[in-house]
Amino acid sequence: MNAIQSISRLLTLALLCAGATSSTVWGQDRPPNVVVIFVDDQGYNDIGVYGSPLIETPHLDRMASEGMRFTSFYSASAVCTPSRAALLTGTYAQRIEMPGVLFPHHRRGLNPDEITIAELLKQKRYATACIGKWHLGHEPPFLPTRQGFDWYYGIPYSNDMYLDSKMKMASDVVFREGITRDEAVYGAPSRNLVPLMRNEEVIEYPADQALLTKRYTEKAVQFIEANQKKPFFLYLAHTMPHVPLYASEAFKGKSKRGLYGDTIEEIDWSVGEILDTLDELSLDENTLVVYASDNGPWKLNEGRGGSAYPLRGYKFQTLEGGMRVPCIMRWPGSIPAGSECDEVAATIDLFPTIAGLTGTDAPSDRVIDGHDIWPLMSAQPGAASPHDAYFFYRANNLEAVRSGDWKLRVTEADGIELFDLSEDITESENLADENPRIVTIMQALMASFDAELKANQRPAGTL
Ligand code: MG
């Protein structure tokens, strides 16, 4: 479908956002397990099968050879909090008032009235765990344990943040690096020192960041083993490779791409551990595993940031480099091995897709922006992106839209830009002047979508 066709189709549809549901594909006995591995700030290029020249990722490469690699897959934001809010709710983060990064002094979070993938799967009594970085509110009403997850283990926000001294300490909390309880509670907070939590309590401060990937992996494997007899949902949101970068001794100094590469290679090891566990427990063919990054790489000096090559732009930007991310999905026997998908798909699609696959009911009392992409994942002949238009917000500003191969971007810094991504993945040739009609149509598309979204906004959770 060309852009004009898809735009006119979209205008005709008047922004009806409900996705078509796929018929359930699981066998009689139980719906599929779901594992979502979500990493932090990994660039589009930073995996072997995505072309990384220096970082070695044999397990992710194997995952791709046994599943599907997406090449036009988008996160819903170029920063952490909104990206995660959108992933878990299937909704653009601006619609649920989660447009920006939360800090430890913020008293807000993902509204408990929102329905997360974990809550969706509770309809079928899934065992659910959140391991890793949450970043949707660290106060008790907003924590994973109040949003559908049976248990939580991880750091509540970014690893470059600091302790909120009001957080509840567990009776067995471990203080490290010579810090006492009094210093933790009454001292000035220090950047890069963050709490490690179990459910709703701090169990270690500061968290030993070099061990996070390893510990998350151990907890993930334990969770899978403990729940192998029932359907489970594991949301494993790695802290790395967000700065400050840390790898355990086994990986530190081992990659050809410095500490950044070390962190990715340790995450790759972690993926291998999870796939091996599924294999050993004969859960392979009943488990969908999704791997994606929450946003593009941070532009940092000394090699501390990743690479979005060949894409233009970085984290924080609505350019492709900020929001087009690596994504691999694997489900042997259901997703064709070694397949590739270049259709537009997005993290917001996971919610409705998982609803379709598990026979659960997505909420009908609210707008869900994502669509069921099972036709793409199962490589049905002629399957096309369900996104007639995909929208790129920066904070509360709608900056860009992609429709078919066209992307229109309107910013103060760069003016009006129109790119044909099929010919120009690097967003370097501005075709706006030659195509005024497309610019006008796409601007109208942005205006009408933004007006609809803002008319149907739902509030964030506040204390
Ligand atoms: Mg991030």
CSV table of C-alpha atoms and ligand atoms in Angstrom, one decimal:
chain,number,residue,atom,x,y,z
A,1,MET,CA,0.0,0.0,0.0
A,2,ASN,CA,1.4,3.4,-0.9
A,3,ALA,CA,1.3,6.3,1.5
A,4,ILE,CA,-1.6,8.1,0.0
A,5,GLN,CA,-3.7,5.0,0.0
A,6,SER,CA,-2.8,4.3,3.5
A,7,ILE,CA,-3.4,7.9,4.6
A,8,SER,CA,-6.8,8.0,3.0
A,9,ARG,CA,-7.6,4.6,4.5
A,10,LEU,CA,-6.7,6.0,7.9
A,11,LEU,CA,-8.7,9.2,7.4
A,12,THR,CA,-11.7,7.0,6.4
A,13,LEU,CA,-11.3,4.9,9.5
A,14,ALA,CA,-11.5,8.1,11.5
A,15,LEU,CA,-8.9,6.9,13.9
A,16,LEU,CA,-10.7,3.9,15.2
A,17,CYS,CA,-8.0,2.3,17.1
A,18,ALA,CA,-9.3,-1.1,18.2
A,19,GLY,CA,-7.1,-3.9,16.8
A,20,ALA,CA,-8.7,-6.9,15.2
A,21,THR,CA,-8.2,-9.9,17.4
A,22,SER,CA,-6.4,-13.0,16.2
A,23,SER,CA,-7.9,-16.3,16.8
A,24,THR,CA,-6.2,-18.2,19.6
A,25,VAL,CA,-3.5,-20.5,18.4
A,26,TRP,CA,-2.6,-22.4,21.5
A,27,GLY,CA,-3.5,-26.0,22.1
A,28,GLN,CA,-6.3,-27.3,24.3
A,29,ASP,CA,-4.5,-27.5,27.6
A,30,ARG,CA,-2.9,-24.1,28.2
A,31,PRO,CA,-2.2,-20.7,26.7
A,32,PRO,CA,1.4,-19.8,25.8
A,33,ASN,CA,3.9,-18.5,28.2
A,34,VAL,CA,5.2,-15.0,27.5
A,35,VAL,CA,8.7,-13.7,28.2
A,36,VAL,CA,9.4,-10.0,27.3
A,37,ILE,CA,13.1,-9.0,27.6
A,38,PHE,CA,13.3,-5.2,27.5
A,39,VAL,CA,16.7,-3.6,27.5
A,40,ASP,CA,17.6,0.0,28.2
A,41,ASP,CA,19.2,2.3,25.6
A,42,GLN,CA,20.5,-0.4,23.2
A,43,GLY,CA,21.0,0.9,19.7
A,44,TYR,CA,19.5,-0.5,16.5
A,45,ASN,CA,23.0,-1.7,15.4
A,46,ASP,CA,24.1,-3.2,18.7
A,47,ILE,CA,23.4,-6.9,18.0
A,48,GLY,CA,25.3,-9.2,15.6
A,49,VAL,CA,22.3,-9.8,13.3
A,50,TYR,CA,21.6,-6.1,13.2
A,51,GLY,CA,25.2,-5.5,11.9
A,52,SER,CA,27.3,-4.7,14.9
A,53,PRO,CA,30.9,-5.0,13.8
A,54,LEU,CA,32.3,-5.5,17.3
A,55,ILE,CA,29.7,-6.7,19.7
A,56,GLU,CA,29.3,-10.5,19.7
A,57,THR,CA,25.8,-11.8,20.4
A,58,PRO,CA,25.7,-15.5,19.6
A,59,HIS,CA,22.5,-16.1,21.6
A,60,LEU,CA,20.5,-13.2,20.2
A,61,ASP,CA,21.7,-14.2,16.7
A,62,ARG,CA,20.5,-17.8,17.4
A,63,MET,CA,17.2,-16.4,18.7
A,64,ALA,CA,16.8,-14.5,15.4
A,65,SER,CA,17.7,-17.6,13.4
A,66,GLU,CA,15.0,-19.5,15.3
A,67,GLY,CA,12.5,-16.7,15.1
A,68,MET,CA,11.7,-13.4,13.4
A,69,ARG,CA,13.8,-10.3,13.3
A,70,PHE,CA,11.9,-7.0,12.9
A,71,THR,CA,13.6,-4.2,11.1
A,72,SER,CA,10.9,-1.4,11.3
A,73,PHE,CA,10.0,-1.9,15.0
A,74,TYR,CA,9.4,1.1,17.1
A,75,SER,CA,9.4,1.9,20.8
A,76,ALA,CA,6.7,4.4,21.8
A,77,SER,CA,9.2,7.0,23.1
A,78,ALA,CA,12.8,7.9,22.9
A,79,VAL,CA,13.1,7.8,26.7
A,80,CYS,CA,12.5,5.2,29.4
A,81,THR,CA,9.3,5.9,31.4
A,82,PRO,CA,6.9,6.6,28.5
A,83,SER,CA,8.4,3.7,26.6
A,84,ARG,CA,7.7,1.3,29.4
A,85,ALA,CA,4.2,2.7,30.1
A,86,ALA,CA,3.3,2.2,26.5
A,87,LEU,CA,4.7,-1.3,26.3
A,88,LEU,CA,2.8,-2.6,29.3
A,89,THR,CA,-0.5,-0.9,28.4
A,90,GLY,CA,-0.6,-1.0,24.6
A,91,THR,CA,-1.2,2.7,24.6
A,92,TYR,CA,0.8,5.8,23.6
A,93,ALA,CA,2.2,7.1,26.9
A,94,GLN,CA,0.8,10.6,26.3
A,95,ARG,CA,-2.7,9.2,26.4
A,96,ILE,CA,-2.2,8.0,29.9
A,97,GLU,CA,-0.3,11.1,31.1
A,98,MET,CA,3.1,9.4,31.3
A,99,PRO,CA,5.0,11.5,28.8
A,100,GLY,CA,8.3,12.1,30.6
A,101,VAL,CA,11.0,10.4,32.7
A,102,LEU,CA,10.1,10.0,36.4
A,103,PHE,CA,12.6,10.9,39.0
A,104,PRO,CA,12.8,9.7,42.7
A,105,HIS,CA,11.3,13.0,43.9
A,106,HIS,CA,8.2,12.6,41.7
A,107,ARG,CA,5.0,11.5,43.5
A,108,ARG,CA,3.3,10.0,40.5
A,109,GLY,CA,3.3,6.8,38.4
A,110,LEU,CA,1.4,4.6,36.1
A,111,ASN,CA,-2.3,4.8,37.2
A,112,PRO,CA,-3.3,1.6,39.0
A,113,ASP,CA,-6.5,1.9,37.0
A,114,GLU,CA,-4.6,1.2,33.8
A,115,ILE,CA,-4.5,-2.4,32.7
A,116,THR,CA,-1.0,-3.9,32.2
A,117,ILE,CA,-0.1,-7.0,30.2
A,118,ALA,CA,0.3,-8.7,33.6
A,119,GLU,CA,-3.2,-7.8,34.7
A,120,LEU,CA,-4.6,-8.9,31.3
A,121,LEU,CA,-3.0,-12.3,31.8
A,122,LYS,CA,-4.3,-12.6,35.3
A,123,GLN,CA,-7.7,-13.4,33.6
A,124,LYS,CA,-6.1,-16.8,32.8
A,125,ARG,CA,-4.3,-17.1,36.2
A,126,TYR,CA,-0.8,-16.6,34.8
A,127,ALA,CA,2.1,-16.5,37.2
A,128,THR,CA,3.6,-13.1,36.7
A,129,ALA,CA,7.0,-11.6,37.6
A,130,CYS,CA,8.7,-8.3,36.9
A,131,ILE,CA,12.4,-8.4,37.2
A,132,GLY,CA,14.7,-5.4,36.6
A,133,LYS,CA,14.0,-1.7,36.0
A,134,TRP,CA,10.5,-0.6,36.6
A,135,HIS,CA,10.4,3.2,36.2
A,136,LEU,CA,6.7,3.7,36.3
A,137,GLY,CA,6.6,5.1,39.8
A,138,HIS,CA,8.5,3.9,42.8
A,139,GLU,CA,5.9,4.7,45.5
A,140,PRO,CA,3.9,1.6,46.7
A,141,PRO,CA,0.7,2.3,44.8
A,142,PHE,CA,2.5,2.3,41.5
A,143,LEU,CA,4.9,-0.6,41.9
A,144,PRO,CA,4.8,-3.9,39.9
A,145,THR,CA,3.2,-5.7,42.8
A,146,ARG,CA,0.1,-3.3,42.5
A,147,GLN,CA,0.0,-3.6,38.7
A,148,GLY,CA,-0.6,-7.3,38.1
A,149,PHE,CA,2.8,-8.8,39.0
A,150,ASP,CA,3.1,-11.5,41.7
A,151,TRP,CA,6.5,-10.4,42.6
A,152,TYR,CA,9.2,-7.9,41.8
A,153,TYR,CA,13.0,-7.8,42.0
A,154,GLY,CA,15.0,-5.0,40.6
A,155,ILE,CA,15.8,-1.3,40.7
A,156,PRO,CA,12.7,1.0,40.7
A,157,TYR,CA,14.1,3.6,38.2
A,158,SER,CA,17.2,4.4,36.2
A,159,ASN,CA,20.6,3.4,37.5
A,160,ASP,CA,21.9,7.0,37.3
A,161,MET,CA,19.3,8.2,39.8
A,162,TYR,CA,19.4,8.2,43.6
A,163,LEU,CA,17.6,6.9,46.7
A,164,ASP,CA,14.3,8.3,47.8
A,165,SER,CA,15.1,8.1,51.5
A,166,LYS,CA,11.4,7.5,52.4
A,167,MET,CA,11.4,4.1,50.7
A,168,LYS,CA,10.7,1.2,53.0
A,169,MET,CA,13.8,-0.8,54.0
A,170,ALA,CA,13.4,-4.6,54.5
A,171,SER,CA,14.4,-6.1,57.8
A,172,ASP,CA,17.3,-7.9,56.1
A,173,VAL,CA,18.4,-4.9,54.0
A,174,VAL,CA,22.1,-4.9,53.2
A,175,PHE,CA,24.0,-1.6,53.2
A,176,ARG,CA,27.1,-1.5,51.1
A,177,GLU,CA,30.1,0.7,50.3
A,178,GLY,CA,30.4,1.8,54.0
A,179,ILE,CA,27.1,3.5,53.9
A,180,THR,CA,25.1,3.3,57.1
A,181,ARG,CA,21.3,3.2,57.5
A,182,ASP,CA,21.4,6.7,59.0
A,183,GLU,CA,23.4,8.0,56.1
A,184,ALA,CA,21.0,6.4,53.6
A,185,VAL,CA,18.0,7.8,55.3
A,186,TYR,CA,19.2,11.3,56.4
A,187,GLY,CA,22.2,12.0,54.2
A,188,ALA,CA,22.2,13.8,50.9
A,189,PRO,CA,21.2,11.5,48.0
A,190,SER,CA,24.0,10.6,45.6
A,191,ARG,CA,23.7,10.1,41.9
A,192,ASN,CA,24.3,6.6,40.5
A,193,LEU,CA,23.5,5.0,43.9
A,194,VAL,CA,20.2,3.3,43.6
A,195,PRO,CA,18.2,0.8,45.7
A,196,LEU,CA,17.6,-2.8,44.9
A,197,MET,CA,14.1,-3.9,45.7
A,198,ARG,CA,12.2,-7.1,46.4
A,199,ASN,CA,8.5,-6.5,46.0
A,200,GLU,CA,7.9,-3.3,47.9
A,201,GLU,CA,11.0,-3.1,50.1
A,202,VAL,CA,14.6,-2.1,49.6
A,203,ILE,CA,16.9,-5.1,50.2
A,204,GLU,CA,20.2,-3.6,49.2
A,205,TYR,CA,21.6,-0.1,49.0
A,206,PRO,CA,23.4,0.9,47.0
A,207,ALA,CA,22.7,-1.9,44.6
A,208,ASP,CA,25.8,-3.7,43.4
A,209,GLN,CA,25.3,-2.7,39.7
A,210,ALA,CA,28.0,-5.0,38.4
A,211,LEU,CA,25.9,-8.0,39.5
A,212,LEU,CA,22.5,-6.8,38.3
A,213,THR,CA,22.4,-8.6,34.9
A,214,LYS,CA,23.6,-11.8,36.6
A,215,ARG,CA,21.2,-11.6,39.5
A,216,TYR,CA,18.2,-10.7,37.2
A,217,THR,CA,19.1,-13.8,35.1
A,218,GLU,CA,19.2,-16.1,38.1
A,219,LYS,CA,15.9,-14.8,39.3
A,220,ALA,CA,14.4,-15.2,35.9
A,221,VAL,CA,15.5,-18.8,35.5
A,222,GLN,CA,14.2,-19.6,39.0
A,223,PHE,CA,10.8,-18.0,38.2
A,224,ILE,CA,10.5,-20.1,35.0
A,225,GLU,CA,11.5,-23.3,36.8
A,226,ALA,CA,9.1,-22.7,39.6
A,227,ASN,CA,6.2,-22.0,37.3
A,228,GLN,CA,6.9,-24.5,34.5
A,229,LYS,CA,3.6,-26.3,35.2
A,230,LYS,CA,1.4,-23.2,34.6
A,231,PRO,CA,1.2,-20.4,32.2
A,232,PHE,CA,3.6,-17.6,33.1
A,233,PHE,CA,4.5,-14.1,32.1
A,234,LEU,CA,8.0,-12.8,32.7
A,235,TYR,CA,8.8,-9.2,32.2
A,236,LEU,CA,12.6,-8.9,32.4
A,237,ALA,CA,13.6,-5.3,32.0
A,238,HIS,CA,17.4,-5.1,32.1
A,239,THR,CA,19.1,-2.1,33.7
A,240,MET,CA,21.9,-2.2,31.2
A,241,PRO,CA,23.2,-0.8,28.9
A,242,HIS,CA,21.9,2.5,30.5
A,243,VAL,CA,24.8,4.5,32.0
A,244,PRO,CA,26.6,4.1,34.3
A,245,LEU,CA,27.7,0.9,32.6
A,246,TYR,CA,28.5,-2.2,34.7
A,247,ALA,CA,29.3,-5.8,33.8
A,248,SER,CA,30.2,-8.7,36.1
A,249,GLU,CA,33.8,-9.9,36.3
A,250,ALA,CA,33.1,-12.7,33.8
A,251,PHE,CA,32.3,-10.1,31.1
A,252,LYS,CA,34.2,-6.9,32.1
A,253,GLY,CA,36.9,-6.1,29.6
A,254,LYS,CA,36.0,-9.0,27.3
A,255,SER,CA,34.3,-7.4,24.3
A,256,LYS,CA,35.9,-5.5,21.5
A,257,ARG,CA,33.6,-2.6,22.1
A,258,GLY,CA,34.6,-1.5,25.6
A,259,LEU,CA,32.4,-1.6,28.7
A,260,TYR,CA,29.3,-0.8,26.6
A,261,GLY,CA,30.0,-4.0,24.5
A,262,ASP,CA,30.6,-6.0,27.7
A,263,THR,CA,27.2,-5.1,29.0
A,264,ILE,CA,25.5,-6.2,25.8
A,265,GLU,CA,27.5,-9.4,25.7
A,266,GLU,CA,26.4,-10.2,29.3
A,267,ILE,CA,22.8,-9.5,28.3
A,268,ASP,CA,23.3,-11.8,25.4
A,269,TRP,CA,24.5,-14.5,27.8
A,270,SER,CA,21.4,-13.9,29.9
A,271,VAL,CA,19.2,-14.5,26.8
A,272,GLY,CA,21.1,-17.7,26.2
A,273,GLU,CA,20.4,-18.8,29.8
A,274,ILE,CA,16.7,-18.1,29.4
A,275,LEU,CA,16.4,-19.9,26.1
A,276,ASP,CA,18.4,-22.9,27.4
A,277,THR,CA,16.1,-23.1,30.5
A,278,LEU,CA,13.0,-23.1,28.2
A,279,ASP,CA,14.6,-25.8,26.1
A,280,GLU,CA,15.6,-28.0,29.1
A,281,LEU,CA,12.0,-27.7,30.5
A,282,SER,CA,10.5,-28.5,27.1
A,283,LEU,CA,8.7,-25.2,27.1
A,284,ASP,CA,10.2,-23.9,23.9
A,285,GLU,CA,7.2,-24.5,21.7
A,286,ASN,CA,4.8,-23.1,24.2
A,287,THR,CA,6.7,-19.9,25.0
A,288,LEU,CA,6.8,-16.6,23.1
A,289,VAL,CA,10.0,-14.7,23.8
A,290,VAL,CA,10.3,-11.1,22.7
A,291,TYR,CA,13.5,-9.1,22.9
A,292,ALA,CA,13.5,-5.3,22.3
A,293,SER,CA,15.1,-2.1,23.4
A,294,ASP,CA,13.2,0.7,25.2
A,295,ASN,CA,14.7,3.5,23.0
A,296,GLY,CA,17.7,4.3,20.9
A,297,PRO,CA,21.3,4.8,22.1
A,298,TRP,CA,22.4,7.7,24.2
A,299,LYS,CA,24.9,10.0,22.5
A,300,LEU,CA,27.8,9.8,24.9
A,301,ASN,CA,31.5,10.3,24.6
A,302,GLU,CA,34.2,7.7,25.3
A,303,GLY,CA,32.2,4.9,23.7
A,304,ARG,CA,29.7,4.8,26.6
A,305,GLY,CA,26.7,5.0,24.2
A,306,GLY,CA,25.5,2.6,21.6
A,307,SER,CA,25.1,2.8,17.9
A,308,ALA,CA,21.9,3.2,15.8
A,309,TYR,CA,23.8,2.9,12.6
A,310,PRO,CA,22.7,3.5,9.8
A,311,LEU,CA,19.9,5.5,11.4
A,312,ARG,CA,20.0,9.2,12.2
A,313,GLY,CA,19.6,10.4,15.7
A,314,TYR,CA,19.8,9.2,19.2
A,315,LYS,CA,17.8,8.7,22.4
A,316,PHE,CA,15.6,11.7,23.3
A,317,GLN,CA,14.9,12.3,19.5
A,318,THR,CA,12.0,11.4,17.3
A,319,LEU,CA,14.4,10.6,14.5
A,320,GLU,CA,14.6,6.9,13.6
A,321,GLY,CA,17.7,6.4,15.7
A,322,GLY,CA,15.8,7.4,18.8
A,323,MET,CA,12.8,5.1,18.4
A,324,ARG,CA,13.5,2.4,15.8
A,325,VAL,CA,14.9,-0.4,17.9
A,326,PRO,CA,16.1,-4.0,17.5
A,327,CYS,CA,13.3,-6.5,18.1
A,328,ILE,CA,13.5,-10.3,17.9
A,329,MET,CA,10.6,-12.7,18.5
A,330,ARG,CA,10.9,-16.4,18.9
A,331,TRP,CA,8.3,-19.1,19.3
A,332,PRO,CA,9.4,-22.3,17.7
A,333,GLY,CA,6.6,-23.9,15.6
A,334,SER,CA,4.5,-20.7,15.6
A,335,ILE,CA,6.8,-18.0,14.4
A,336,PRO,CA,8.8,-19.1,11.3
A,337,ALA,CA,12.5,-19.7,12.0
A,338,GLY,CA,14.9,-17.3,10.3
A,339,SER,CA,12.3,-14.9,9.2
A,340,GLU,CA,12.3,-11.2,8.9
A,341,CYS,CA,9.6,-8.5,9.0
A,342,ASP,CA,10.1,-5.0,7.7
A,343,GLU,CA,6.5,-3.9,8.3
A,344,VAL,CA,5.9,-1.2,10.9
A,345,ALA,CA,5.3,-2.8,14.2
A,346,ALA,CA,5.7,-1.4,17.7
A,347,THR,CA,5.9,-2.1,21.4
A,348,ILE,CA,2.3,-0.9,21.8
A,349,ASP,CA,1.3,-3.9,19.7
A,350,LEU,CA,2.4,-6.5,22.3
A,351,PHE,CA,-0.6,-5.9,24.5
A,352,PRO,CA,-3.4,-6.6,21.9
A,353,THR,CA,-1.3,-9.3,20.3
A,354,ILE,CA,-0.8,-11.1,23.6
A,355,ALA,CA,-4.5,-10.7,24.4
A,356,GLY,CA,-5.3,-12.4,21.1
A,357,LEU,CA,-2.8,-15.2,21.6
A,358,THR,CA,-3.9,-16.0,25.1
A,359,GLY,CA,-7.6,-15.7,24.6
A,360,THR,CA,-7.8,-12.9,27.2
A,361,ASP,CA,-10.1,-9.9,26.7
A,362,ALA,CA,-8.4,-6.6,26.1
A,363,PRO,CA,-10.3,-3.8,27.8
A,364,SER,CA,-13.1,-2.3,25.7
A,365,ASP,CA,-13.9,0.7,27.9
A,366,ARG,CA,-10.8,2.7,26.7
A,367,VAL,CA,-8.7,3.4,23.7
A,368,ILE,CA,-5.8,1.0,23.1
A,369,ASP,CA,-3.5,2.3,20.4
A,370,GLY,CA,-1.7,-0.9,19.6
A,371,HIS,CA,-2.8,-3.6,17.1
A,372,ASP,CA,-2.7,-7.3,17.0
A,373,ILE,CA,0.4,-8.1,14.9
A,374,TRP,CA,0.0,-11.9,14.9
A,375,PRO,CA,-0.4,-11.9,11.1
A,376,LEU,CA,3.0,-10.4,10.8
A,377,MET,CA,4.6,-12.6,13.5
A,378,SER,CA,3.2,-15.7,11.9
A,379,ALA,CA,4.2,-14.5,8.4
A,380,GLN,CA,0.8,-14.8,6.9
A,381,PRO,CA,1.0,-14.2,3.2
A,382,GLY,CA,0.4,-10.6,2.3
A,383,ALA,CA,0.3,-9.5,6.0
A,384,ALA,CA,0.8,-5.8,6.2
A,385,SER,CA,1.4,-3.4,9.1
A,386,PRO,CA,-1.8,-2.5,10.9
A,387,HIS,CA,-0.4,1.0,11.5
A,388,ASP,CA,-1.8,3.2,8.8
A,389,ALA,CA,0.0,5.8,10.7
A,390,TYR,CA,2.5,5.5,13.6
A,391,PHE,CA,3.0,8.6,15.8
A,392,PHE,CA,6.2,9.9,17.4
A,393,TYR,CA,5.8,12.0,20.5
A,394,ARG,CA,8.5,13.9,22.4
A,395,ALA,CA,7.1,14.7,25.8
A,396,ASN,CA,3.6,16.0,25.0
A,397,ASN,CA,4.5,17.3,21.5
A,398,LEU,CA,3.6,15.2,18.5
A,399,GLU,CA,6.7,15.6,16.3
A,400,ALA,CA,6.4,13.0,13.6
A,401,VAL,CA,4.2,10.5,11.8
A,402,ARG,CA,5.1,7.5,9.7
A,403,SER,CA,2.6,6.3,7.1
A,404,GLY,CA,3.7,3.7,4.7
A,405,ASP,CA,7.2,4.7,3.7
A,406,TRP,CA,6.7,8.4,4.3
A,407,LYS,CA,7.8,10.0,7.5
A,408,LEU,CA,6.9,13.6,8.3
A,409,ARG,CA,8.7,15.3,11.1
A,410,VAL,CA,8.0,18.9,12.3
A,411,THR,CA,10.3,20.3,14.9
A,412,GLU,CA,11.6,23.7,15.9
A,413,ALA,CA,15.2,22.6,15.4
A,414,ASP,CA,14.9,21.0,12.0
A,415,GLY,CA,11.8,22.5,10.5
A,416,ILE,CA,9.5,20.5,8.3
A,417,GLU,CA,11.1,17.3,7.1
A,418,LEU,CA,9.6,14.7,4.8
A,419,PHE,CA,11.5,11.4,4.2
A,420,ASP,CA,10.9,8.4,2.1
A,421,LEU,CA,12.2,5.7,4.4
A,422,SER,CA,12.2,3.0,1.7
A,423,GLU,CA,14.9,5.0,-0.2
A,424,ASP,CA,16.4,6.9,2.7
A,425,ILE,CA,16.6,5.1,6.0
A,426,THR,CA,19.1,7.7,7.2
A,427,GLU,CA,16.6,10.5,7.0
A,428,SER,CA,19.0,12.7,5.1
A,429,GLU,CA,17.1,13.9,2.0
A,430,ASN,CA,14.3,16.2,2.9
A,431,LEU,CA,11.5,15.9,0.2
A,432,ALA,CA,9.1,18.3,1.8
A,433,ASP,CA,9.4,21.0,-0.8
A,434,GLU,CA,8.7,18.6,-3.7
A,435,ASN,CA,5.7,17.0,-2.0
A,436,PRO,CA,3.6,19.8,-0.5
A,437,ARG,CA,0.4,17.7,-0.8
A,438,ILE,CA,1.8,14.9,1.2
A,439,VAL,CA,3.1,17.3,3.8
A,440,THR,CA,-0.4,18.9,4.1
A,441,ILE,CA,-2.1,15.5,4.4
A,442,MET,CA,0.3,14.2,6.9
A,443,GLN,CA,0.2,17.4,9.0
A,444,ALA,CA,-3.6,17.1,9.0
A,445,LEU,CA,-3.2,13.5,10.1
A,446,MET,CA,-1.0,14.6,13.0
A,447,ALA,CA,-3.3,17.4,14.0
A,448,SER,CA,-6.4,15.1,14.1
A,449,PHE,CA,-4.6,12.3,15.9
A,450,ASP,CA,-3.2,14.7,18.5
A,451,ALA,CA,-6.6,16.3,19.1
A,452,GLU,CA,-8.2,12.8,19.5
A,453,LEU,CA,-5.6,11.7,21.9
A,454,LYS,CA,-5.8,14.8,24.0
A,455,ALA,CA,-9.6,14.6,24.1
A,456,ASN,CA,-9.3,11.0,25.4
A,457,GLN,CA,-6.5,11.4,27.8
A,458,ARG,CA,-6.5,9.4,31.1
A,459,PRO,CA,-4.8,10.7,34.2
A,460,ALA,CA,-1.6,9.3,35.6
A,461,GLY,CA,-1.6,8.0,39.2
A,462,THR,CA,-0.9,10.6,41.9
A,463,LEU,CA,-0.5,10.3,45.6
B,1,MG,MG,16.0,3.8,28.0
